[in-house]
């Protein structure tokens, strides 16, 4: 830089170009090399590069990639180049001269390249997170299967409400997570598209081949309107909208774990590998990974919102607000998501239900009593009003006397029954005790989506099927992407060899 | 209320129950009556109500509905009832006695009812907004078709970049809006499910019929896991995540309109019906509907975020945070969305492109010059380096002399050409002028998604097809919902008549 | 409206002007009349209105105000008037003719009037909320004073950590709320300023008197730069930033209440007036007002964020994004805040600590054990390492045996002591028991801000002083505003009478 | 780690402890060493450490600090230590034995230490940003002073509204930024407080000295209630609330710069050092630093919101959600703020107003015409109605004929005047021309806060005074902090030397 007045001003280099350069190195530069390869191959196929030019360019690109990879730490914002894109382009010019090197940029622009890079990065990240989620779901299905019959207290409004099973509870989580995978998959459709060929905005007058670029980069399709290709950020915001919903979902489940692991509730036992102790309070067991999961979900949400805020009230034209710095904020959300899913998976593998505590709390809160009433209706042929009147009286009595449905004298029940129905109950004591147990409570709940063994088995089988479907879908993506990579490498090698002898 | 200690405390009634009551009246009470009808019919079909009971209940419900409808303004938080649900239940008890009236609540709970009501309301709102969007898209397609060839300046980074057409620009908007419809449609799948039968959490021991309830309420399916039915708010947050993306999209487009309508840019003419004038500044034309669209989109986003914030860090159990007050915040987002879509539609119908201004700005910014360079490469067989060198020189000359590509002397071009290529150009002046026109610029951009007539016609045809597909899908929804309503009314009438004679 | 092409387009009227008109009627119109009065008085004082003109205008304004007040429901968006401002101006013109009526608008504009109205409304709302907060703090101080010595379990990471008192815990809340009042007070400084005289942007050439307008409207000062008067929204966003912090604060406290009121924790007893019962689960007590407080705080946050989002990425010039619709979103936040503060106040007045439960949980979690170790260090002159070794051993023993510090045999302690220190403890059993009690734990914590009676009394006295200071400050505001209103009414009456006879 | 079951689980170490360790190294470890020093000094002064113990501990701490500093890159999550705090504590134990080393932790806890570290870090960051803002304001004052009389077009609703000066416009920015400094200063008050002595929650039974700790760490005061010390995050959220307002403010100003730098508006000239060019479009000048400022402000907002979201709906007790990971998100906001302020400062130093363009747009939009009307009222003694009628007619004429107030024939004006007033104007042509100039427009706007030279000079003088006041306040902070550091170092050295010989 010979004059003070040349671009960039030092403050701009330090506050913007430098950070963006590092971002490019971290996230995009290998993809950029593939875009360069694919574009060169396509231009050669279309006759827009001669065989000699194609060979020269592709060989030089390979050499540059090797070189940059070997000294990536040293590459940075220098005096002349704005960013890594320019570093590569300048190197190409030095190696081949402008006349040949310049032909690589035929029918393309920084605009379509950048948005293609963002789509490639987002595709990788959505697929990786989807796989981690499917792996997590698989793990949760295994726990739910093992604990299909393990009782837990189900809460509403923070209060014990009914007994259910750890399996049934986890099935709710499984369904939510399967829907998260579904939402991510829908969002992926809208970024798994090639912007190449849009050039700056409006395509080009050169006979390029947009579908071929999509194919060589493993995209499912060409993104059609070319202004949209370089300006519509809704593919990106759609991904982060879906990801935000996932963070909110996991955060809520984590709040349950937090309640359950509390000293007094104690329904969930967290093993020592996940408990931080207090040096000052030797009795204290802090299951802080739960809190870390919670705050990671919160910060994940805020990164998703950050991407969306970045585009808020910006013009719908190509603007930097949708680009590198905002995209990197989004990548941070994916990094956090990866940590969350891994930690939750590890945690759920080893956390256990404290069955003695569960049993005690079920007894103390007599949360099976609604089923006692319902069973009386069915067994005794009495009306709801009568059954509820009996059970309300019983509940009050147990509360006052500290009794449970296992200990309250049968005579008390019989008297309450007689008072309400004017005859003694048909139910013998053994049957009365049975209809008050959580096992009975669960056993009669055989409707679709309920906690009894039969519907649970059907549900779990369905989840396993869905996991297989999702796995197959993800594998298809990988196969397609891998096949494209192989084809691209093959075409690169072809043209590298094809210079006129 | 006879004692000070009875529920509810006055401050609770005033700050919570009162507002919720009004909310219920505004948004949910008709749906509640349909849920009551469907539940009674299902119970009767399952033998859980006798024919007499079913007739009594269904006739009483009809009378209550008529009565409530006639004095809706007067109904409110009284001394005894928490909310409209209780008002109706109490009325039913007064009419039929607890023994019969109480049977309606067999195998259900406030929990599954509430979440069913939210799903019914959201379904209505998503469908109505989707229809409004499809109507808007249809209108935009019509404008884009009429203005397929109307030139506009396309901007990047706020600066004139290339010419394109109003049609091509609008096509970008059309694609974004079609994806918004798609996102809403995906989100709808996850709320168009019946929670009925989940009861409080775990279903019930009574032989209810969950699929029948889904059918009578016109849902596409039963939501499976029943803890999820009453606790997983992700269906709801998924809808608002999609809606937020829509607001962000429209807001960005509106920022373009704002720039284009500025006095100096002047590309967009806003007719008087949308212009507020200043009493103090007679010369001033304020196209403030654009600003109102922008701020409505912002406030719409904040309502969507409000729903999502309401569930953030709440436990994943049945909690009020996912319910009435949060849902109403969401309904406000839909109300705003309806206003935005209607206003944007009305605005785009009458706003026009100021073609003289567009032409002047294209000339002054010579944004066709990249095509001149590209055309020289193709026409003269020269290299990119040479073409760009010629055009950069021309651009500098025009900037200094205030010339345009229409006025710069051909000799100047010829001299620049000769200096770079060492021979005179083959291009005659007429051809030189032609390749600098925006018409030529557009005409050669014939790739998929580009602005030339042929790809535009293909794109527009594709959009029309997609609109038809979306319309058909929405019509299917309505048909299904309407058919369910007819069937439900029929079954209600059947049981109303079926009391044992 | 004679032609279809006249302003406003029906869709604009329905989607924008109509809602804004209602907003104006709800929030601003009385203030607008005062601004009119003050402006007319100031113009008369400056000789910009003759006495006759001033009398005519002020008398007409009074008549208009009476008239509008009497039929406010009927006034709405008509064919000609954009909003209530225009309705009043048109009425004035009809009554006085344009020549006189038009003079009222000398040296002012819709811009400075609107921002003055927003400041007046915000001032009212900040003051009202501050008073409600001070009232709440006063109530919390009273509870904390009564319960200075009532034990509670203090939690960290959701686990019992140490005993403290209800008073000490509430003192933390009191300090937070006092800081909220402080934050609101700082934010108020920046909106308690008069924008009048800014006119459209740059003041006016007429000899108006900006300080006089500030005085007549009861503002503390003139807002200086006039572009800022009509464009800088930071006074408004500053208020909502402070209010958001308050919602977050209260929401966190509410989460503690929620945990404390859980069935198993049971530290907080919620009386029946605040408990909703389940019709289906007779045993269940749902303290749902806590959940409603939580979700109201969340939605309050989202309204605050809505105002801030509305101005995000808008130009810093006069724009509608900072105006009526965004302001109304903010007013909703204040409405919610009022409900939250009232409900929390009512709730805390009657909620009680379940002292038996607290005692049991302290015993079971032996959370006083760190003080046992500390006391041993001081009483026995042993090292920390030794004391912690003794206490860790004790804690493990108690955990295994289900003992507490009140029941663990003294001999066990003595043996542990001897094992660590090689001599028997000096502490007799009574003293050993005493240092394990929560009463001892509290009593020795006499540092500033600690829970012992002495520092608590000092803290409470300090809070009472601060409440008095805040009350005095708020009273000063009211006195100043009331004095200005009296002076304005007096000057209005003066000029109404001063027409030349 | 010999057994798989030991803390921490590998997944917890990788997803949580590892990142937190790096965070600690980046942001807190030097402050931690100062807290250790101060605590040891205070303990020695209180007789809680003997002179020998104090010397041993302080010398060991010094050695550890040197050691850690020399190999900071290598220090990380190992097998045993959770974090850097434990690394240091373990090292101390290895050096001195547990008996002595353990005494350093007397009367303190990780809880009060952590919150003290956060306050120290936030204090540094708020002060540094405040200084950068004051520096920026100083720079803007200089530009505003130089350009007190440089005309610009002032916009409302995106349309030219009135002429004003670059100085007057910048004065609006200056006032906003001064209020930002004020808001940060108010927020700082609430974190510039010492939490030390709170220990885990409730202070300690040992005779520590809380005020002395505050003094040695340079805090202005002790934070009183000790539960609040370790739980109330409102000091932190208050800082980010203020910072968010600053980002929103700067972002809006940046939107104006963006509009002004547009090709057609062209009011602002951005020099080449801040312009990125398009390789494909040689004519294009993209002032993208403006966009980068905009998106940095957006992402800064989202980091502020992230901190606030992290605490949302967490319990008000000590929780990890308010701690390291959330705090680091906040530090990112400060980092972004530093970049924004530096870049804006550098940009405004060199950006210039394109005076020829301004003049042309003023003429073309005749935005001085309201002053013409006002001047006629004063000069000719006619009514407003008459003046406006004349000017509206003139405006329409100029619009139709493409005239300006400098070129419209005087006769046209005279005829319009006569038509309205029934006599010729008293104003000669020269005077008519003069009252239509922007210079006249500015000159008559002499009210407080207006653009005329006199009020501008008064405003600028006031801003300079305020800058001096802010500078003095910031210098006071630094003096106090520096004095505390010197005193602490002195006391450390004293005790290091004071071991009993």
PDB file of N, CA and C in Angstrom, chain D residues 165-187:
ATOM      1  N   UNK D 165     -28.260  21.777   8.456  1.00  0.00           N
ATOM      2  CA  UNK D 165     -26.810  21.703   8.251  1.00  0.00           C
ATOM      3  C   UNK D 165     -26.289  20.355   8.733  1.00  0.00           C
ATOM      4  N   UNK D 166     -25.161  19.971   8.208  1.00  0.00           N
ATOM      5  CA  UNK D 166     -24.463  18.747   8.640  1.00  0.00           C
ATOM      6  C   UNK D 166     -24.190  18.867  10.149  1.00  0.00           C
ATOM      7  N   UNK D 167     -23.832  20.064  10.571  1.00  0.00           N
ATOM      8  CA  UNK D 167     -23.596  20.277  11.996  1.00  0.00           C
ATOM      9  C   UNK D 167     -24.840  20.048  12.830  1.00  0.00           C
ATOM     10  N   UNK D 168     -25.971  20.560  12.360  1.00  0.00           N
ATOM     11  CA  UNK D 168     -27.220  20.408  13.100  1.00  0.00           C
ATOM     12  C   UNK D 168     -27.644  18.944  13.152  1.00  0.00           C
ATOM     13  N   UNK D 169     -27.492  18.284  12.040  1.00  0.00           N
ATOM     14  CA  UNK D 169     -27.820  16.859  12.017  1.00  0.00           C
ATOM     15  C   UNK D 169     -26.924  16.088  12.981  1.00  0.00           C
ATOM     16  N   UNK D 170     -25.615  16.353  12.905  1.00  0.00           N
ATOM     17  CA  UNK D 170     -24.686  15.626  13.768  1.00  0.00           C
ATOM     18  C   UNK D 170     -24.933  15.943  15.239  1.00  0.00           C
ATOM     19  N   UNK D 171     -25.436  17.139  15.497  1.00  0.00           N
ATOM     20  CA  UNK D 171     -25.737  17.481  16.900  1.00  0.00           C
ATOM     21  C   UNK D 171     -26.804  16.533  17.456  1.00  0.00           C
ATOM     22  N   UNK D 172     -27.741  16.128  16.616  1.00  0.00           N
ATOM     23  CA  UNK D 172     -28.735  15.139  17.077  1.00  0.00           C
ATOM     24  C   UNK D 172     -28.032  13.849  17.468  1.00  0.00           C
ATOM     25  N   UNK D 173     -27.090  13.424  16.631  1.00  0.00           N
ATOM     26  CA  UNK D 173     -26.317  12.220  16.953  1.00  0.00           C
ATOM     27  C   UNK D 173     -25.527  12.413  18.241  1.00  0.00           C
ATOM     28  N   UNK D 174     -24.907  13.567  18.373  1.00  0.00           N
ATOM     29  CA  UNK D 174     -24.104  13.846  19.577  1.00  0.00           C
ATOM     30  C   UNK D 174     -24.971  13.694  20.829  1.00  0.00           C
ATOM     31  N   UNK D 175     -26.161  14.268  20.792  1.00  0.00           N
ATOM     32  CA  UNK D 175     -27.023  14.177  21.983  1.00  0.00           C
ATOM     33  C   UNK D 175     -27.395  12.729  22.290  1.00  0.00           C
ATOM     34  N   UNK D 176     -27.697  11.970  21.240  1.00  0.00           N
ATOM     35  CA  UNK D 176     -28.025  10.555  21.454  1.00  0.00           C
ATOM     36  C   UNK D 176     -26.838   9.824  22.083  1.00  0.00           C
ATOM     37  N   UNK D 177     -25.656  10.061  21.546  1.00  0.00           N
ATOM     38  CA  UNK D 177     -24.469   9.362  22.056  1.00  0.00           C
ATOM     39  C   UNK D 177     -24.140   9.802  23.486  1.00  0.00           C
ATOM     40  N   UNK D 178     -24.344  11.082  23.771  1.00  0.00           N
ATOM     41  CA  UNK D 178     -24.132  11.532  25.157  1.00  0.00           C
ATOM     42  C   UNK D 178     -25.106  10.824  26.092  1.00  0.00           C
ATOM     43  N   UNK D 179     -26.319  10.636  25.627  1.00  0.00           N
ATOM     44  CA  UNK D 179     -27.275   9.899  26.472  1.00  0.00           C
ATOM     45  C   UNK D 179     -26.866   8.424  26.592  1.00  0.00           C
ATOM     46  N   UNK D 180     -26.265   7.882  25.530  1.00  0.00           N
ATOM     47  CA  UNK D 180     -25.759   6.504  25.653  1.00  0.00           C
ATOM     48  C   UNK D 180     -24.679   6.415  26.721  1.00  0.00           C
ATOM     49  N   UNK D 181     -23.789   7.387  26.721  1.00  0.00           N
ATOM     50  CA  UNK D 181     -22.750   7.411  27.759  1.00  0.00           C
ATOM     51  C   UNK D 181     -23.412   7.515  29.134  1.00  0.00           C
ATOM     52  N   UNK D 182     -24.414   8.338  29.224  1.00  0.00           N
ATOM     53  CA  UNK D 182     -25.157   8.513  30.482  1.00  0.00           C
ATOM     54  C   UNK D 182     -25.792   7.182  30.907  1.00  0.00           C
ATOM     55  N   UNK D 183     -26.463   6.521  29.967  1.00  0.00           N
ATOM     56  CA  UNK D 183     -27.111   5.241  30.296  1.00  0.00           C
ATOM     57  C   UNK D 183     -26.083   4.205  30.765  1.00  0.00           C
ATOM     58  N   UNK D 184     -24.946   4.150  30.072  1.00  0.00           N
ATOM     59  CA  UNK D 184     -23.911   3.199  30.486  1.00  0.00           C
ATOM     60  C   UNK D 184     -23.387   3.558  31.878  1.00  0.00           C
ATOM     61  N   UNK D 185     -23.287   4.837  32.122  1.00  0.00           N
ATOM     62  CA  UNK D 185     -22.780   5.272  33.426  1.00  0.00           C
ATOM     63  C   UNK D 185     -23.752   4.907  34.544  1.00  0.00           C
ATOM     64  N   UNK D 186     -25.036   5.053  34.281  1.00  0.00           N
ATOM     65  CA  UNK D 186     -26.033   4.647  35.282  1.00  0.00           C
ATOM     66  C   UNK D 186     -25.980   3.130  35.498  1.00  0.00           C
ATOM     67  N   UNK D 187     -25.815   2.406  34.411  1.00  0.00           N
ATOM     68  CA  UNK D 187     -25.761   0.943  34.523  1.00  0.00           C
ATOM     69  C   UNK D 187     -24.503   0.515  35.271  1.00  0.00           C
TER      70      UNK D 187
END
